mmCIF file of C-alpha atoms in Angstrom:
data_model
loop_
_atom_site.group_PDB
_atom_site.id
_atom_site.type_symbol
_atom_site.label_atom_id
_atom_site.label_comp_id
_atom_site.label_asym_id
_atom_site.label_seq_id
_atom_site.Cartn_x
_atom_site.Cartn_y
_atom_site.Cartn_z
ATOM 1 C CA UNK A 1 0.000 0.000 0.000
ATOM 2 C CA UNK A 2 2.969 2.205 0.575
ATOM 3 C CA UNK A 3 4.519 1.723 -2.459
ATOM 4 C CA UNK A 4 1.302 2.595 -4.250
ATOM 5 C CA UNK A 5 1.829 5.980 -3.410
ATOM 6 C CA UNK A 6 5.101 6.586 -5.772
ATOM 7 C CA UNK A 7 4.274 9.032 -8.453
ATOM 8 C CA UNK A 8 5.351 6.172 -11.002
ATOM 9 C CA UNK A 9 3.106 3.906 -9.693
ATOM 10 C CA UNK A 10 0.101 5.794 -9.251
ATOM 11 C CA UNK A 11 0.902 6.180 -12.757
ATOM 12 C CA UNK A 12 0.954 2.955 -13.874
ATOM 13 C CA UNK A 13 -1.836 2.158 -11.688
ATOM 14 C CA UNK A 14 -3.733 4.602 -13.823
ATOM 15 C CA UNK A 15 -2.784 3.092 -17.093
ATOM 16 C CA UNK A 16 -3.480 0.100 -15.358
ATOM 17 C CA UNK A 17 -7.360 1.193 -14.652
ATOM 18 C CA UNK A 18 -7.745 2.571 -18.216
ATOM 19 C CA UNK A 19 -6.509 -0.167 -20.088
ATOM 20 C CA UNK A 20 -8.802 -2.069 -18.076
ATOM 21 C CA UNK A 21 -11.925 0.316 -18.577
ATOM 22 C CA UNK A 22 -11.376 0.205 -22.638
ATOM 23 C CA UNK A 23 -11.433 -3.695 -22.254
ATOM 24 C CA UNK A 24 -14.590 -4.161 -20.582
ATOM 25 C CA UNK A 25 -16.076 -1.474 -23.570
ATOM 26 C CA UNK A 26 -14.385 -3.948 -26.371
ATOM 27 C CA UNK A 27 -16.151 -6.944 -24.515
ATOM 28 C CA UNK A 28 -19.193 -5.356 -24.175
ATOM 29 C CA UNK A 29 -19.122 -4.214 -27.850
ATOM 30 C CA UNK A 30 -18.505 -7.408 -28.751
ATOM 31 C CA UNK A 31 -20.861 -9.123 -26.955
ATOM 32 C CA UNK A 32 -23.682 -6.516 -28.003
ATOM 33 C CA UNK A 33 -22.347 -7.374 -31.620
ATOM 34 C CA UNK A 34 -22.758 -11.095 -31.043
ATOM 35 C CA UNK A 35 -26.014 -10.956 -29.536
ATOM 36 C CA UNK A 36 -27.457 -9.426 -32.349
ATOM 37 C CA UNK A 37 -26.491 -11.653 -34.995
ATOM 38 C CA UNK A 38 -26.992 -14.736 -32.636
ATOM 39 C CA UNK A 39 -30.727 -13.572 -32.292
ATOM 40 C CA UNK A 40 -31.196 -12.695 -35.903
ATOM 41 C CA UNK A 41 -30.043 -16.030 -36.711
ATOM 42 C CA UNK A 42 -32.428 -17.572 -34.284
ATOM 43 C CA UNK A 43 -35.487 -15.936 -35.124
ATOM 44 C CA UNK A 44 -34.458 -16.913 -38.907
ATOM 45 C CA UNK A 45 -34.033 -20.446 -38.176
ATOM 46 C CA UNK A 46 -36.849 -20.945 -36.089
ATOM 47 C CA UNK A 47 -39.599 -18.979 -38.213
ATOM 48 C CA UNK A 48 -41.776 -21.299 -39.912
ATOM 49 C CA UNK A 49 -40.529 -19.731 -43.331
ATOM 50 C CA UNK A 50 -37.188 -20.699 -43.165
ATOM 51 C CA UNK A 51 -35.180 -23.656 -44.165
ATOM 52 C CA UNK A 52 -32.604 -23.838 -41.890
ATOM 53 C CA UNK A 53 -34.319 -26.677 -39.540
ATOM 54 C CA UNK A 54 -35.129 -28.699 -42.569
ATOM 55 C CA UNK A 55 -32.790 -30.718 -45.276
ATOM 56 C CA UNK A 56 -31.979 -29.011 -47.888
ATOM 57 C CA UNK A 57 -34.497 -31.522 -49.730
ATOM 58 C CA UNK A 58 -37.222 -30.500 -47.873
ATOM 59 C CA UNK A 59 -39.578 -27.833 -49.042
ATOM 60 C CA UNK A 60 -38.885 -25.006 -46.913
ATOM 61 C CA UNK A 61 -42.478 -23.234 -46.900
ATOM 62 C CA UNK A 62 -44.898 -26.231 -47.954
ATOM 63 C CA UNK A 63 -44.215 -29.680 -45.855
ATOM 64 C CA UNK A 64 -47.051 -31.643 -44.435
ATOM 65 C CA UNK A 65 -46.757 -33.264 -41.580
ATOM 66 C CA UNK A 66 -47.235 -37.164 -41.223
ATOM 67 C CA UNK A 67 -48.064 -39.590 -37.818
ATOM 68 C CA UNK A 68 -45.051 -41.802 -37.161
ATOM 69 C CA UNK A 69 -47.353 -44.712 -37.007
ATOM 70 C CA UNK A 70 -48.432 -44.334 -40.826
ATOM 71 C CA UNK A 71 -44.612 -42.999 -42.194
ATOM 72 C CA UNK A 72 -43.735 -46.554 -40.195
ATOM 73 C CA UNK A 73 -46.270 -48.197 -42.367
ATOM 74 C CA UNK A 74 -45.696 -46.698 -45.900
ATOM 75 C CA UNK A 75 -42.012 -47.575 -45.268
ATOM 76 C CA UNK A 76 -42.635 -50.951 -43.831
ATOM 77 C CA UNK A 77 -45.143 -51.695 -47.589
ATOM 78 C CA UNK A 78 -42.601 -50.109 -49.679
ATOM 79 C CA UNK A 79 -40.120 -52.518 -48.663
ATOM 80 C CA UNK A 80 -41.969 -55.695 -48.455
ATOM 81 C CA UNK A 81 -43.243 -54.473 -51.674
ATOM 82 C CA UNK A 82 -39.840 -54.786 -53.194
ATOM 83 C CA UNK A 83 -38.941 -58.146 -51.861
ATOM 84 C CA UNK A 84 -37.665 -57.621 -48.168
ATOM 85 C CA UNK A 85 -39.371 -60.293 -45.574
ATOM 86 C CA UNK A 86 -42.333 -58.610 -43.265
ATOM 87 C CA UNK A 87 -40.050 -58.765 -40.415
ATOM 88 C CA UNK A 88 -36.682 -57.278 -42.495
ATOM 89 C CA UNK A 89 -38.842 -53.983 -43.817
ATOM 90 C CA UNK A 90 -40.122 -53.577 -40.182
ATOM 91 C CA UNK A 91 -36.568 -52.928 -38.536
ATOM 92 C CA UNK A 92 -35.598 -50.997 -41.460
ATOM 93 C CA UNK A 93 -38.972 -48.386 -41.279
ATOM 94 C CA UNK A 94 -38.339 -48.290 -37.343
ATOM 95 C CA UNK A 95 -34.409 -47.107 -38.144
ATOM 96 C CA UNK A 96 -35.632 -44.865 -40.556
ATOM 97 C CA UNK A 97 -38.677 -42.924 -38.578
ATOM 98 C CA UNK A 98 -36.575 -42.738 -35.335
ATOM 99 C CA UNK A 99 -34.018 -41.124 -37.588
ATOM 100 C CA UNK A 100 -36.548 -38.725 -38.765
ATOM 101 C CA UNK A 101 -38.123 -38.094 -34.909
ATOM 102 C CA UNK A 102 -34.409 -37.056 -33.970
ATOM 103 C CA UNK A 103 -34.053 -34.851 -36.143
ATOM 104 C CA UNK A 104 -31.497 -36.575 -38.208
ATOM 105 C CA UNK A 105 -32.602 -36.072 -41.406
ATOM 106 C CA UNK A 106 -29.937 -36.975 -43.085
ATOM 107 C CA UNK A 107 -30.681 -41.244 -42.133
ATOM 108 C CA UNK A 108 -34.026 -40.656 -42.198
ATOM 109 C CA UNK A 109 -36.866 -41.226 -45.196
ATOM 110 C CA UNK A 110 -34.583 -39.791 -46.952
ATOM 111 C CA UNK A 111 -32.983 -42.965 -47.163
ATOM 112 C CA UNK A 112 -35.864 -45.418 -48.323
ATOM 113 C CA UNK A 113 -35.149 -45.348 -51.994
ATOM 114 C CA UNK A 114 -31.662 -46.332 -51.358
ATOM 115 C CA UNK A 115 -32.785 -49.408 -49.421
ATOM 116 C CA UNK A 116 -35.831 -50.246 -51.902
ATOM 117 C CA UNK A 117 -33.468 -49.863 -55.128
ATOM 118 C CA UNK A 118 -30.947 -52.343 -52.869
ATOM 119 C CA UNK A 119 -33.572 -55.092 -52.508
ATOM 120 C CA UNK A 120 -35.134 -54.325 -55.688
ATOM 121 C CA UNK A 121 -31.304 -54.928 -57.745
ATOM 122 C CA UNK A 122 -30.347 -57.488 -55.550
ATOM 123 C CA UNK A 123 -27.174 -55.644 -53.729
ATOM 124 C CA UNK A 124 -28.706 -57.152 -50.187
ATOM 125 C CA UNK A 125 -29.333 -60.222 -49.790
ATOM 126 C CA UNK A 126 -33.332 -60.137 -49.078
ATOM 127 C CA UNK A 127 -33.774 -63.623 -47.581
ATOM 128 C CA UNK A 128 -30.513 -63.582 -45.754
ATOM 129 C CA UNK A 129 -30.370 -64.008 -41.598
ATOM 130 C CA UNK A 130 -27.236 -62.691 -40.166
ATOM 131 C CA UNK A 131 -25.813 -65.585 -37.268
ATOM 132 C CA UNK A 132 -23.228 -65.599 -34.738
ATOM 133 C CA UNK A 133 -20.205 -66.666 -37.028
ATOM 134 C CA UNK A 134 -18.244 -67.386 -33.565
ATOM 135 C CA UNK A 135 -18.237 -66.184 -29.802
ATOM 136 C CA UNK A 136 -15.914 -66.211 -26.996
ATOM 137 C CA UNK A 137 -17.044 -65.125 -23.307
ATOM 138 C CA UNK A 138 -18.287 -61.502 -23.693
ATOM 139 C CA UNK A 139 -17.433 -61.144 -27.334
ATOM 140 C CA UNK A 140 -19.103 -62.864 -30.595
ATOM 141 C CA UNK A 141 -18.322 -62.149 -34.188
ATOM 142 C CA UNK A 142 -21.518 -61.723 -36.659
ATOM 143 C CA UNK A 143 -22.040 -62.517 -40.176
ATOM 144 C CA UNK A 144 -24.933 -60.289 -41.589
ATOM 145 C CA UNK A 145 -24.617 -62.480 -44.768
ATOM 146 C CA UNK A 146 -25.130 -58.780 -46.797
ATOM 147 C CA UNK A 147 -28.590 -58.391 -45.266
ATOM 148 C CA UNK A 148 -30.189 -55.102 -44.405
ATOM 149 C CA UNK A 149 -28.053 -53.319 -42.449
ATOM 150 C CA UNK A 150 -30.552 -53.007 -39.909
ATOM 151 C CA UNK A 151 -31.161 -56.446 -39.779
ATOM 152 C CA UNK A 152 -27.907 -57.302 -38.553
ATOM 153 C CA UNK A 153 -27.823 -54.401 -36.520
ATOM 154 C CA UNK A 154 -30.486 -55.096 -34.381
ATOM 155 C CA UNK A 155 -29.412 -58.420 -34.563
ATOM 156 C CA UNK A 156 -25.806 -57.794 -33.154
ATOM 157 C CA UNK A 157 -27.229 -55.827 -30.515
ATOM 158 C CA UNK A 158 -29.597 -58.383 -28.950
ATOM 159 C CA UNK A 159 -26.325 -60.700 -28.732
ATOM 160 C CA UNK A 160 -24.335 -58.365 -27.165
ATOM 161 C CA UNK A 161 -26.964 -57.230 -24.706
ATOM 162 C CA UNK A 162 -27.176 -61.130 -23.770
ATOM 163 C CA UNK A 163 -23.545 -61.050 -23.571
ATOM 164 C CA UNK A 164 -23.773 -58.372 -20.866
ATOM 165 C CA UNK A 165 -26.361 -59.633 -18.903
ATOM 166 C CA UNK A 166 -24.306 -63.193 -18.448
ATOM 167 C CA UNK A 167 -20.718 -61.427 -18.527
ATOM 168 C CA UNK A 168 -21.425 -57.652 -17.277
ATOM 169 C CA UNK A 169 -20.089 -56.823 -20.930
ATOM 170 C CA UNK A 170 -20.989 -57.523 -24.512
ATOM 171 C CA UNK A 171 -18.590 -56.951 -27.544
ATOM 172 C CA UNK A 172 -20.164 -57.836 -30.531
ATOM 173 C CA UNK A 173 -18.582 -56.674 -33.882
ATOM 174 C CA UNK A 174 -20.398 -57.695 -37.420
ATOM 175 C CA UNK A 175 -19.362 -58.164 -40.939
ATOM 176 C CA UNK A 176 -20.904 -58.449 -44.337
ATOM 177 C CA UNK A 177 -23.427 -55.603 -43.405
ATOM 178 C CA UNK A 178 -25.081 -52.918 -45.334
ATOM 179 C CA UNK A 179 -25.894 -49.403 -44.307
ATOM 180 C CA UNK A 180 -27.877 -49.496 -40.795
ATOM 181 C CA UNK A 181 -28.841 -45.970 -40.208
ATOM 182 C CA UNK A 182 -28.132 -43.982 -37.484
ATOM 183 C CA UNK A 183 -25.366 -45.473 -35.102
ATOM 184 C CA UNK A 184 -27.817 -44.304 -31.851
ATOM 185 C CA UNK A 185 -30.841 -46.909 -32.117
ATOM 186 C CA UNK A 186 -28.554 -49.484 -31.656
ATOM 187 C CA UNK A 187 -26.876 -48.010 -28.548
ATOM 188 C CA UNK A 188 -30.865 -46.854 -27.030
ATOM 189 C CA UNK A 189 -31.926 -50.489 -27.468
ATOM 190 C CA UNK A 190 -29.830 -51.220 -24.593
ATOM 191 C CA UNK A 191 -31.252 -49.172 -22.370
ATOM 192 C CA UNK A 192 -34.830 -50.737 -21.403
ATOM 193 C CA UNK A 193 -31.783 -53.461 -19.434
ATOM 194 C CA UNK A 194 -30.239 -50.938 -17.341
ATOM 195 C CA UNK A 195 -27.389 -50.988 -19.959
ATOM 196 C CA UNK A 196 -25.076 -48.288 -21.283
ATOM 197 C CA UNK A 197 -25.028 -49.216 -25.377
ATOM 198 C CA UNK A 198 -22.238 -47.790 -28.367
ATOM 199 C CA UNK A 199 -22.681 -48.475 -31.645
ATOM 200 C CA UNK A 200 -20.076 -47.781 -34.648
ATOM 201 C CA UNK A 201 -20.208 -48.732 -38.188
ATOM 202 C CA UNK A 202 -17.393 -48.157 -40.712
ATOM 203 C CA UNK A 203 -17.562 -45.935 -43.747
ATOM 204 C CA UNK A 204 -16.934 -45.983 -47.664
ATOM 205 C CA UNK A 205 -12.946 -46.047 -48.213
ATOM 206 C CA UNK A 206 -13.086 -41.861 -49.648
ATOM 207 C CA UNK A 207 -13.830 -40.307 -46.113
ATOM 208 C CA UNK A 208 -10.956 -38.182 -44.769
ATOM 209 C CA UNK A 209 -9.477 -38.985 -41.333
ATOM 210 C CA UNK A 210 -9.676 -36.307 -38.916
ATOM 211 C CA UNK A 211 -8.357 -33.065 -39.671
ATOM 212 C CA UNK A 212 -7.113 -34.930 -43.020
ATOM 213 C CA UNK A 213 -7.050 -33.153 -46.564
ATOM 214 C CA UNK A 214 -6.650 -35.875 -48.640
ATOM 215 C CA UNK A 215 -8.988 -38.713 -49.611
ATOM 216 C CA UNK A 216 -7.709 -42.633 -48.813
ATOM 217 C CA UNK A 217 -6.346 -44.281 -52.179
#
């Protein structure tokens, strides 16, 4: 306290206290900035006029909006209609509507024609059942047998919960497999056993690794 009396310190000090003053005004200009354009964005996104909830696919202005139960049901005849078994197109439409009640649009409906014109061509294997190719303790290994993706996905999961309820752990991992949607069904169908569930799939060989610029050969 004494030395804060010295002429060059009280000077300082003063320097000190107006730096400080012109900082909080840059934060607060800032922040007023921010604010703004976080709140015009909002009220842009959220406005029933706008598209930026909603795929780029989806008609920004005119959508109608559909029960669950009968989007379930169109998907579940549009599949069967193109060869899948009854009980094939019904995992399938439940991947794809939960995708679409989450908000991820991007697995959801969106994704029907991909998995009709698969059955319909004959890239999945419509009467295949994936099976348990071999299992150790806690772990198995599946063979989907190149059946709907969700098929096997489903399918792997119910092992490896059963795995976890006799071992405390499941690890389950599946091959010859076909796109299964979004990763998260999987891991929720766990939970109705007190379970913690992951789920991870592998991609198409051109995705970048992380922070990567260049596409795998």
């Amino acid at each position: 306290l004494a030395l804060s009396k010295e002429p060059s310190l009280e000077r300082n000090g003063a320097v000190a206290r107006k730096n400080s003053h012109s900082f909080r005004w840059l934060v607060g200009l800032v922040w007023f900035v921010m604010r703004g354009l976080l709140l015009g964005w909002s009220k842009r996104c959220f406005s029933s006029s706008s598209s930026c909830m909603f795929p780029s696919s989806f008609p920004a202005t005119e959508y109608k909006r559909v029960l669950h139960g009968d989007l379930h049901r169109f998907c579940e005849q549009a599949l069967v209609s193109s060869g899948a078994k009854k009980d094939h197109a019904v995992a399938v439409a439940r991947v794809l509507v939960e995708a679409d009640l989450r908000a991820v649009y991007s697995h959801g409906i969106n994704r029907l024609k991909m998995y009709v014109d698969e059955c319909k061509t004959g890239t999945v294997d419509v009467e295949a059942e994936p099976i348990v190719m071999k299992e150790k303790g806690p772990t198995a290994v599946v063979d989907g047998r190149n059946c709907l993706g969700a098929v096997c996905g489903e399918y792997s999961m119910k092992v490896a919960i059963d795995k976890a309820k006799e071992h405390g752990i499941g690890w389950v991992v599946a091959n010859n497999s076909n796109h299964y949607g979004i990763a998260g069904h999987y891991a929720m169908m766990a939970l109705p056993h007190g379970m913690i569930g992951m789920s991870w799939t592998n991609t198409r060989y051109d995705a970048l690794a992380r922070f990567g610029s260049i596409g795998l050969p």
